[in-house]
Amino acid sequence: MRGDGDGWVVGARGARRWGKHGAAGLLLRCPDEQGEPTVLLQHRAHWCHHGDTWGLPGGARDSHETPIRAALREAREETGIPAHEVRVRESRATPFEDTGWEYTTVVADIATRPGTTPNAEGIELRWVPEHEVAGYPLHPGLAAAWPVLQLEQVRVIVDTANVVGSRANGWWRDRAAATRALAEEIAESLPITCPLPEDRYGWINHIEMVLEGRARVTGEESTQPAGITFHQAPGSGDDHIVELARQEDVPRTVVITADRGLKERLPRAAAAWGPKRLLGWLP
């Protein structure tokens, strides 16, 4: 069963919304050659509602679908991108008027730029640099939502010993190997679009890992996976993390740690997130 979502919902003031059970769209980002975010926009066909504007692949949600499933299905139909290649990070529902109708933006990213094929609802599909999106003639819904959907760069510093020690996977038998394995898992998860406070989003395409003691990697293991920087702490790992976090050239810095003592030493501008947040990003 599918297809029962097609149809208009009309609000008390006459505004029409497409999708009897609401609608959903996919906000998909992919890094360019420099690792900067690009957004997949669809140039809507002239005959569509708000035709000749640029919006997100998406459409009406059927009654048996979740918003995420609907967004992924519509994106596949309108772009040819398979759902299994997309990493969904969050969904955000926006209700409208008095009808209960809502539009869900599914925020996702993908590691490498896939081929795309527009269907009849789109004139063109284009990967647009993040900072250029606002300059396009956007669909009114996307134009209204874009200020809170935009990204900001986030610097992530990992208290590696703390994160490695948070998993009961035998890390104590070979701390260097466990560190290397974690680095490879993190690299595979990049890029990451993550929710931030104030209903904003962050873009993480690079992560710094501070290593100390027996967790230091040497020889072939010291080769850094793509998107990862190893900091071999000359002494205390906590001291080195605090020193890195004090650098002021990045607007938002996050330290991944559950160490209360380290959290208390961080500069006020740096945030601390627990290891579960990082581990939740891993494939």
mmCIF file of C-alpha atoms in Angstrom:
data_model
loop_
_atom_site.group_PDB
_atom_site.id
_atom_site.type_symbol
_atom_site.label_atom_id
_atom_site.label_comp_id
_atom_site.label_asym_id
_atom_site.label_seq_id
_atom_site.Cartn_x
_atom_site.Cartn_y
_atom_site.Cartn_z
ATOM 1 C CA MET A 1 0.000 0.000 0.000
ATOM 2 C CA ARG A 2 1.292 3.443 -0.942
ATOM 3 C CA GLY A 3 0.184 6.569 -2.686
ATOM 4 C CA ASP A 4 -2.685 7.495 -0.348
ATOM 5 C CA GLY A 5 -0.926 10.708 0.708
ATOM 6 C CA ASP A 6 -1.474 12.596 -2.524
ATOM 7 C CA GLY A 7 -3.910 15.478 -2.104
ATOM 8 C CA TRP A 8 -4.281 18.960 -0.638
ATOM 9 C CA VAL A 9 -4.941 19.986 2.926
ATOM 10 C CA VAL A 10 -6.565 23.430 3.184
ATOM 11 C CA GLY A 11 -6.211 25.560 6.305
ATOM 12 C CA ALA A 12 -8.818 27.865 7.817
ATOM 13 C CA ARG A 13 -7.283 30.857 6.023
ATOM 14 C CA GLY A 14 -7.170 29.100 2.677
ATOM 15 C CA ALA A 15 -3.492 28.081 2.615
ATOM 16 C CA ARG A 16 -2.998 24.821 0.726
ATOM 17 C CA ARG A 17 -0.453 22.199 1.777
ATOM 18 C CA TRP A 18 0.386 19.172 -0.354
ATOM 19 C CA GLY A 19 0.090 15.798 1.378
ATOM 20 C CA LYS A 20 -2.975 14.442 3.178
ATOM 21 C CA HIS A 21 -0.775 13.026 5.955
ATOM 22 C CA GLY A 22 1.881 15.703 5.861
ATOM 23 C CA ALA A 23 5.012 15.901 3.771
ATOM 24 C CA ALA A 24 8.735 15.284 4.189
ATOM 25 C CA GLY A 25 11.916 16.293 2.405
ATOM 26 C CA LEU A 26 15.555 15.270 2.497
ATOM 27 C CA LEU A 27 18.193 17.880 3.352
ATOM 28 C CA LEU A 28 21.238 15.996 2.097
ATOM 29 C CA ARG A 29 24.795 17.292 2.408
ATOM 30 C CA CYS A 30 28.009 16.014 0.883
ATOM 31 C CA PRO A 31 31.564 17.363 1.208
ATOM 32 C CA ASP A 32 33.247 18.949 -1.794
ATOM 33 C CA GLU A 33 36.918 18.404 -2.690
ATOM 34 C CA GLN A 34 38.000 20.637 0.223
ATOM 35 C CA GLY A 35 35.656 18.958 2.704
ATOM 36 C CA GLU A 36 33.222 21.880 2.750
ATOM 37 C CA PRO A 37 29.482 21.104 2.771
ATOM 38 C CA THR A 38 27.334 21.184 -0.336
ATOM 39 C CA VAL A 39 23.538 20.785 -0.355
ATOM 40 C CA LEU A 40 21.506 18.853 -2.922
ATOM 41 C CA LEU A 41 18.835 21.185 -4.327
ATOM 42 C CA GLN A 42 16.099 20.386 -6.798
ATOM 43 C CA HIS A 43 15.022 22.942 -9.397
ATOM 44 C CA ARG A 44 11.294 22.359 -9.356
ATOM 45 C CA ALA A 45 9.411 21.899 -12.635
ATOM 46 C CA HIS A 46 7.241 24.801 -13.799
ATOM 47 C CA TRP A 47 4.001 22.845 -13.336
ATOM 48 C CA CYS A 48 4.727 22.014 -9.660
ATOM 49 C CA HIS A 49 3.376 24.010 -6.742
ATOM 50 C CA HIS A 50 5.839 26.917 -6.382
ATOM 51 C CA GLY A 51 7.376 25.824 -9.671
ATOM 52 C CA ASP A 52 10.687 27.237 -10.927
ATOM 53 C CA THR A 53 12.002 27.564 -7.359
ATOM 54 C CA TRP A 54 14.755 25.519 -5.718
ATOM 55 C CA GLY A 55 13.869 23.155 -2.906
ATOM 56 C CA LEU A 56 14.600 19.807 -1.312
ATOM 57 C CA PRO A 57 13.703 16.445 -2.825
ATOM 58 C CA GLY A 58 10.541 15.347 -1.050
ATOM 59 C CA GLY A 59 6.788 15.123 -1.173
ATOM 60 C CA ALA A 60 3.634 13.753 0.392
ATOM 61 C CA ARG A 61 3.850 11.192 3.169
ATOM 62 C CA ASP A 62 1.647 8.125 2.906
ATOM 63 C CA SER A 63 -0.380 6.995 5.912
ATOM 64 C CA HIS A 64 1.742 3.891 6.537
ATOM 65 C CA GLU A 65 5.077 5.743 6.386
ATOM 66 C CA THR A 66 7.236 7.443 8.958
ATOM 67 C CA PRO A 67 8.461 10.891 7.887
ATOM 68 C CA ILE A 68 12.011 9.560 7.495
ATOM 69 C CA ARG A 69 10.897 6.705 5.293
ATOM 70 C CA ALA A 70 8.787 9.072 3.212
ATOM 71 C CA ALA A 71 11.678 11.502 2.714
ATOM 72 C CA LEU A 72 14.044 8.712 1.667
ATOM 73 C CA ARG A 73 11.474 7.237 -0.732
ATOM 74 C CA GLU A 74 10.714 10.597 -2.317
ATOM 75 C CA ALA A 75 14.428 11.361 -2.625
ATOM 76 C CA ARG A 76 15.043 8.058 -4.351
ATOM 77 C CA GLU A 77 12.203 8.708 -6.784
ATOM 78 C CA GLU A 78 13.307 12.271 -7.533
ATOM 79 C CA THR A 79 17.095 11.859 -7.509
ATOM 80 C CA GLY A 80 17.878 8.152 -7.921
ATOM 81 C CA ILE A 81 19.911 8.080 -4.679
ATOM 82 C CA PRO A 82 19.335 4.785 -2.798
ATOM 83 C CA ALA A 83 18.272 5.092 0.838
ATOM 84 C CA HIS A 84 21.061 2.798 2.079
ATOM 85 C CA GLU A 85 23.725 5.294 0.952
ATOM 86 C CA VAL A 86 22.262 8.098 3.079
ATOM 87 C CA ARG A 87 23.134 8.666 6.744
ATOM 88 C CA VAL A 88 20.136 10.159 8.517
ATOM 89 C CA ARG A 89 21.202 12.362 11.447
ATOM 90 C CA GLU A 90 17.964 13.987 12.646
ATOM 91 C CA SER A 91 14.445 14.951 11.608
ATOM 92 C CA ARG A 92 12.642 18.182 12.430
ATOM 93 C CA ALA A 93 8.888 18.629 12.094
ATOM 94 C CA THR A 94 7.313 22.039 11.424
ATOM 95 C CA PRO A 95 3.541 22.253 12.014
ATOM 96 C CA PHE A 96 1.374 24.661 10.018
ATOM 97 C CA GLU A 97 -1.897 26.352 10.868
ATOM 98 C CA ASP A 98 -4.825 24.576 12.533
ATOM 99 C CA THR A 99 -5.024 21.429 10.425
ATOM 100 C CA GLY A 100 -2.385 19.315 12.127
ATOM 101 C CA TRP A 101 -0.468 19.256 8.852
ATOM 102 C CA GLU A 102 3.300 19.281 9.232
ATOM 103 C CA TYR A 103 6.408 19.206 7.093
ATOM 104 C CA THR A 104 9.376 17.137 8.291
ATOM 105 C CA THR A 105 12.900 18.026 7.237
ATOM 106 C CA VAL A 106 15.115 14.941 7.388
ATOM 107 C CA VAL A 107 18.721 16.049 7.885
ATOM 108 C CA ALA A 108 21.280 13.648 6.436
ATOM 109 C CA ASP A 109 24.714 13.426 4.900
ATOM 110 C CA ILE A 110 26.597 11.208 2.494
ATOM 111 C CA ALA A 111 30.331 10.574 2.282
ATOM 112 C CA THR A 112 30.842 10.880 -1.479
ATOM 113 C CA ARG A 113 28.817 12.597 -4.160
ATOM 114 C CA PRO A 114 26.577 10.055 -5.926
ATOM 115 C CA GLY A 115 25.192 10.258 -9.417
ATOM 116 C CA THR A 116 21.709 11.762 -9.618
ATOM 117 C CA THR A 117 18.837 11.490 -12.088
ATOM 118 C CA PRO A 118 15.934 13.978 -11.894
ATOM 119 C CA ASN A 119 12.396 12.802 -12.548
ATOM 120 C CA ALA A 120 9.558 14.783 -14.106
ATOM 121 C CA GLU A 121 9.128 16.914 -10.969
ATOM 122 C CA GLY A 122 12.550 18.476 -11.365
ATOM 123 C CA ILE A 123 14.294 20.433 -14.094
ATOM 124 C CA GLU A 124 17.736 19.941 -12.552
ATOM 125 C CA LEU A 125 19.503 18.597 -9.472
ATOM 126 C CA ARG A 126 22.486 20.566 -8.232
ATOM 127 C CA TRP A 127 25.011 20.278 -5.386
ATOM 128 C CA VAL A 128 25.179 23.845 -4.095
ATOM 129 C CA PRO A 129 27.869 25.119 -1.698
ATOM 130 C CA GLU A 130 26.305 25.736 1.705
ATOM 131 C CA HIS A 131 27.124 29.443 1.700
ATOM 132 C CA GLU A 132 25.420 29.945 -1.695
ATOM 133 C CA VAL A 133 22.050 28.323 -0.888
ATOM 134 C CA ALA A 134 20.435 31.512 0.436
ATOM 135 C CA GLY A 135 21.206 33.261 -2.863
ATOM 136 C CA TYR A 136 18.975 30.910 -4.867
ATOM 137 C CA PRO A 137 15.257 31.582 -5.500
ATOM 138 C CA LEU A 138 14.172 29.055 -2.885
ATOM 139 C CA HIS A 139 10.829 27.374 -2.341
ATOM 140 C CA PRO A 140 9.079 29.572 0.276
ATOM 141 C CA GLY A 141 9.070 26.786 2.861
ATOM 142 C CA LEU A 142 12.809 26.194 2.532
ATOM 143 C CA ALA A 143 13.523 29.932 2.480
ATOM 144 C CA ALA A 144 11.674 30.350 5.786
ATOM 145 C CA ALA A 145 13.414 27.374 7.426
ATOM 146 C CA TRP A 146 16.916 27.913 6.054
ATOM 147 C CA PRO A 147 18.178 30.255 8.822
ATOM 148 C CA VAL A 148 17.898 27.430 11.384
ATOM 149 C CA LEU A 149 19.012 24.677 9.014
ATOM 150 C CA GLN A 150 22.364 26.238 8.120
ATOM 151 C CA LEU A 151 25.593 24.752 9.420
ATOM 152 C CA GLU A 152 28.479 26.082 11.416
ATOM 153 C CA GLN A 153 31.903 24.480 11.545
ATOM 154 C CA VAL A 154 32.604 22.512 14.728
ATOM 155 C CA ARG A 155 36.049 21.586 15.984
ATOM 156 C CA VAL A 156 36.015 18.242 17.818
ATOM 157 C CA ILE A 157 38.817 17.172 20.186
ATOM 158 C CA VAL A 158 38.611 13.639 21.548
ATOM 159 C CA ASP A 159 39.870 12.578 24.976
ATOM 160 C CA THR A 160 40.883 9.300 23.378
ATOM 161 C CA ALA A 161 41.800 7.356 26.518
ATOM 162 C CA ASN A 162 38.439 8.228 28.057
ATOM 163 C CA VAL A 163 36.459 7.215 24.976
ATOM 164 C CA VAL A 164 38.404 4.004 24.390
ATOM 165 C CA GLY A 165 37.920 3.076 28.046
ATOM 166 C CA SER A 166 34.157 3.575 27.811
ATOM 167 C CA ARG A 167 33.738 0.404 25.756
ATOM 168 C CA ALA A 168 34.165 -3.117 27.144
ATOM 169 C CA ASN A 169 35.820 -4.481 24.013
ATOM 170 C CA GLY A 170 39.126 -5.712 25.432
ATOM 171 C CA TRP A 171 40.952 -2.418 24.835
ATOM 172 C CA TRP A 172 43.192 -3.005 27.880
ATOM 173 C CA ARG A 173 45.000 -5.864 26.113
ATOM 174 C CA ASP A 174 46.394 -3.544 23.413
ATOM 175 C CA ARG A 175 45.607 0.122 23.967
ATOM 176 C CA ALA A 176 47.418 1.303 20.845
ATOM 177 C CA ALA A 177 45.476 -1.128 18.632
ATOM 178 C CA ALA A 178 42.195 -0.104 20.282
ATOM 179 C CA THR A 179 43.064 3.541 19.623
ATOM 180 C CA ARG A 180 43.809 2.813 15.990
ATOM 181 C CA ALA A 181 40.548 0.887 15.586
ATOM 182 C CA LEU A 182 38.560 3.781 17.082
ATOM 183 C CA ALA A 183 40.263 6.245 14.733
ATOM 184 C CA GLU A 184 39.319 4.145 11.717
ATOM 185 C CA GLU A 185 35.707 3.892 12.881
ATOM 186 C CA ILE A 186 35.498 7.647 13.352
ATOM 187 C CA ALA A 187 37.027 8.294 9.931
ATOM 188 C CA GLU A 188 34.444 6.017 8.340
ATOM 189 C CA SER A 189 31.638 8.016 9.968
ATOM 190 C CA LEU A 190 32.715 11.373 8.478
ATOM 191 C CA PRO A 191 31.251 13.775 7.517
ATOM 192 C CA ILE A 192 28.792 14.328 10.363
ATOM 193 C CA THR A 193 25.919 16.775 10.493
ATOM 194 C CA CYS A 194 25.073 17.081 14.187
ATOM 195 C CA PRO A 195 22.392 18.950 16.146
ATOM 196 C CA LEU A 196 23.645 21.843 18.257
ATOM 197 C CA PRO A 197 22.017 23.922 20.991
ATOM 198 C CA GLU A 198 19.844 26.838 19.893
ATOM 199 C CA ASP A 199 18.272 24.541 17.246
ATOM 200 C CA ARG A 200 21.316 24.852 14.988
ATOM 201 C CA TYR A 201 23.455 22.282 13.162
ATOM 202 C CA GLY A 202 27.172 21.638 13.073
ATOM 203 C CA TRP A 203 29.394 20.267 10.321
ATOM 204 C CA ILE A 204 32.176 17.898 11.366
ATOM 205 C CA ASN A 205 34.509 16.757 8.607
ATOM 206 C CA HIS A 206 37.663 16.471 10.727
ATOM 207 C CA ILE A 207 38.337 15.163 14.244
ATOM 208 C CA GLU A 208 41.395 15.560 16.487
ATOM 209 C CA MET A 209 42.387 12.700 18.807
ATOM 210 C CA VAL A 210 44.707 13.311 21.758
ATOM 211 C CA LEU A 211 46.824 10.252 22.602
ATOM 212 C CA GLU A 212 48.851 9.600 25.731
ATOM 213 C CA GLY A 213 50.741 6.812 27.489
ATOM 214 C CA ARG A 214 50.275 3.298 26.184
ATOM 215 C CA ALA A 215 47.527 4.484 23.847
ATOM 216 C CA ARG A 216 50.062 6.285 21.651
ATOM 217 C CA VAL A 217 50.349 4.816 18.177
ATOM 218 C CA THR A 218 53.716 4.320 16.510
ATOM 219 C CA GLY A 219 55.135 2.943 13.284
ATOM 220 C CA GLU A 220 52.585 2.035 10.612
ATOM 221 C CA GLU A 221 49.735 2.473 13.088
ATOM 222 C CA SER A 222 50.589 6.170 13.425
ATOM 223 C CA THR A 223 49.384 6.846 9.864
ATOM 224 C CA GLN A 224 46.376 9.081 10.260
ATOM 225 C CA PRO A 225 43.114 7.965 8.607
ATOM 226 C CA ALA A 226 41.519 10.539 6.335
ATOM 227 C CA GLY A 227 39.856 13.245 8.393
ATOM 228 C CA ILE A 228 41.730 12.373 11.609
ATOM 229 C CA THR A 229 44.621 14.210 13.292
ATOM 230 C CA PHE A 230 46.610 12.495 16.051
ATOM 231 C CA HIS A 231 48.037 14.681 18.804
ATOM 232 C CA GLN A 232 50.706 12.708 20.678
ATOM 233 C CA ALA A 233 50.582 14.388 24.102
ATOM 234 C CA PRO A 234 54.127 14.936 25.448
ATOM 235 C CA GLY A 235 52.821 14.527 29.008
ATOM 236 C CA SER A 236 49.319 14.598 30.438
ATOM 237 C CA GLY A 237 46.612 14.122 27.855
ATOM 238 C CA ASP A 238 44.265 16.367 29.832
ATOM 239 C CA ASP A 239 46.824 19.184 29.854
ATOM 240 C CA HIS A 240 47.209 18.930 26.101
ATOM 241 C CA ILE A 241 43.447 18.923 25.520
ATOM 242 C CA VAL A 242 43.034 22.067 27.622
ATOM 243 C CA GLU A 243 45.840 23.741 25.651
ATOM 244 C CA LEU A 244 44.184 22.853 22.332
ATOM 245 C CA ALA A 245 40.756 23.971 23.547
ATOM 246 C CA ARG A 246 42.130 27.397 24.450
ATOM 247 C CA GLN A 247 42.953 28.157 20.824
ATOM 248 C CA GLU A 248 40.559 30.834 19.632
ATOM 249 C CA ASP A 249 40.660 30.431 15.848
ATOM 250 C CA VAL A 250 37.527 28.228 15.725
ATOM 251 C CA PRO A 251 34.095 29.626 16.718
ATOM 252 C CA ARG A 252 32.822 26.402 18.337
ATOM 253 C CA THR A 253 34.987 23.768 20.021
ATOM 254 C CA VAL A 254 33.699 20.524 21.500
ATOM 255 C CA VAL A 255 35.688 18.114 23.671
ATOM 256 C CA ILE A 256 34.510 14.494 23.812
ATOM 257 C CA THR A 257 35.026 13.252 27.373
ATOM 258 C CA ALA A 258 33.244 11.956 30.461
ATOM 259 C CA ASP A 259 36.073 13.091 32.750
ATOM 260 C CA ARG A 260 34.565 15.578 35.216
ATOM 261 C CA GLY A 261 37.939 16.968 36.195
ATOM 262 C CA LEU A 262 38.810 17.712 32.585
ATOM 263 C CA LYS A 263 35.405 19.301 31.956
ATOM 264 C CA GLU A 264 35.982 21.719 34.823
ATOM 265 C CA ARG A 265 39.313 22.809 33.348
ATOM 266 C CA LEU A 266 38.019 23.576 29.865
ATOM 267 C CA PRO A 267 37.663 27.219 28.795
ATOM 268 C CA ARG A 268 34.146 28.555 29.089
ATOM 269 C CA ALA A 269 33.713 28.757 25.315
ATOM 270 C CA ALA A 270 34.369 25.011 24.846
ATOM 271 C CA ALA A 271 31.541 22.491 25.233
ATOM 272 C CA ALA A 272 31.939 18.955 26.585
ATOM 273 C CA TRP A 273 29.998 16.040 25.120
ATOM 274 C CA GLY A 274 30.043 12.520 26.509
ATOM 275 C CA PRO A 275 31.520 9.519 24.643
ATOM 276 C CA LYS A 276 28.033 8.192 23.848
ATOM 277 C CA ARG A 277 27.507 11.131 21.478
ATOM 278 C CA LEU A 278 30.612 10.233 19.471
ATOM 279 C CA LEU A 279 29.987 6.485 19.571
ATOM 280 C CA GLY A 280 26.457 7.079 18.305
ATOM 281 C CA TRP A 281 27.885 8.532 15.107
ATOM 282 C CA LEU A 282 29.923 5.432 14.294
ATOM 283 C CA PRO A 283 28.775 3.113 11.522
#
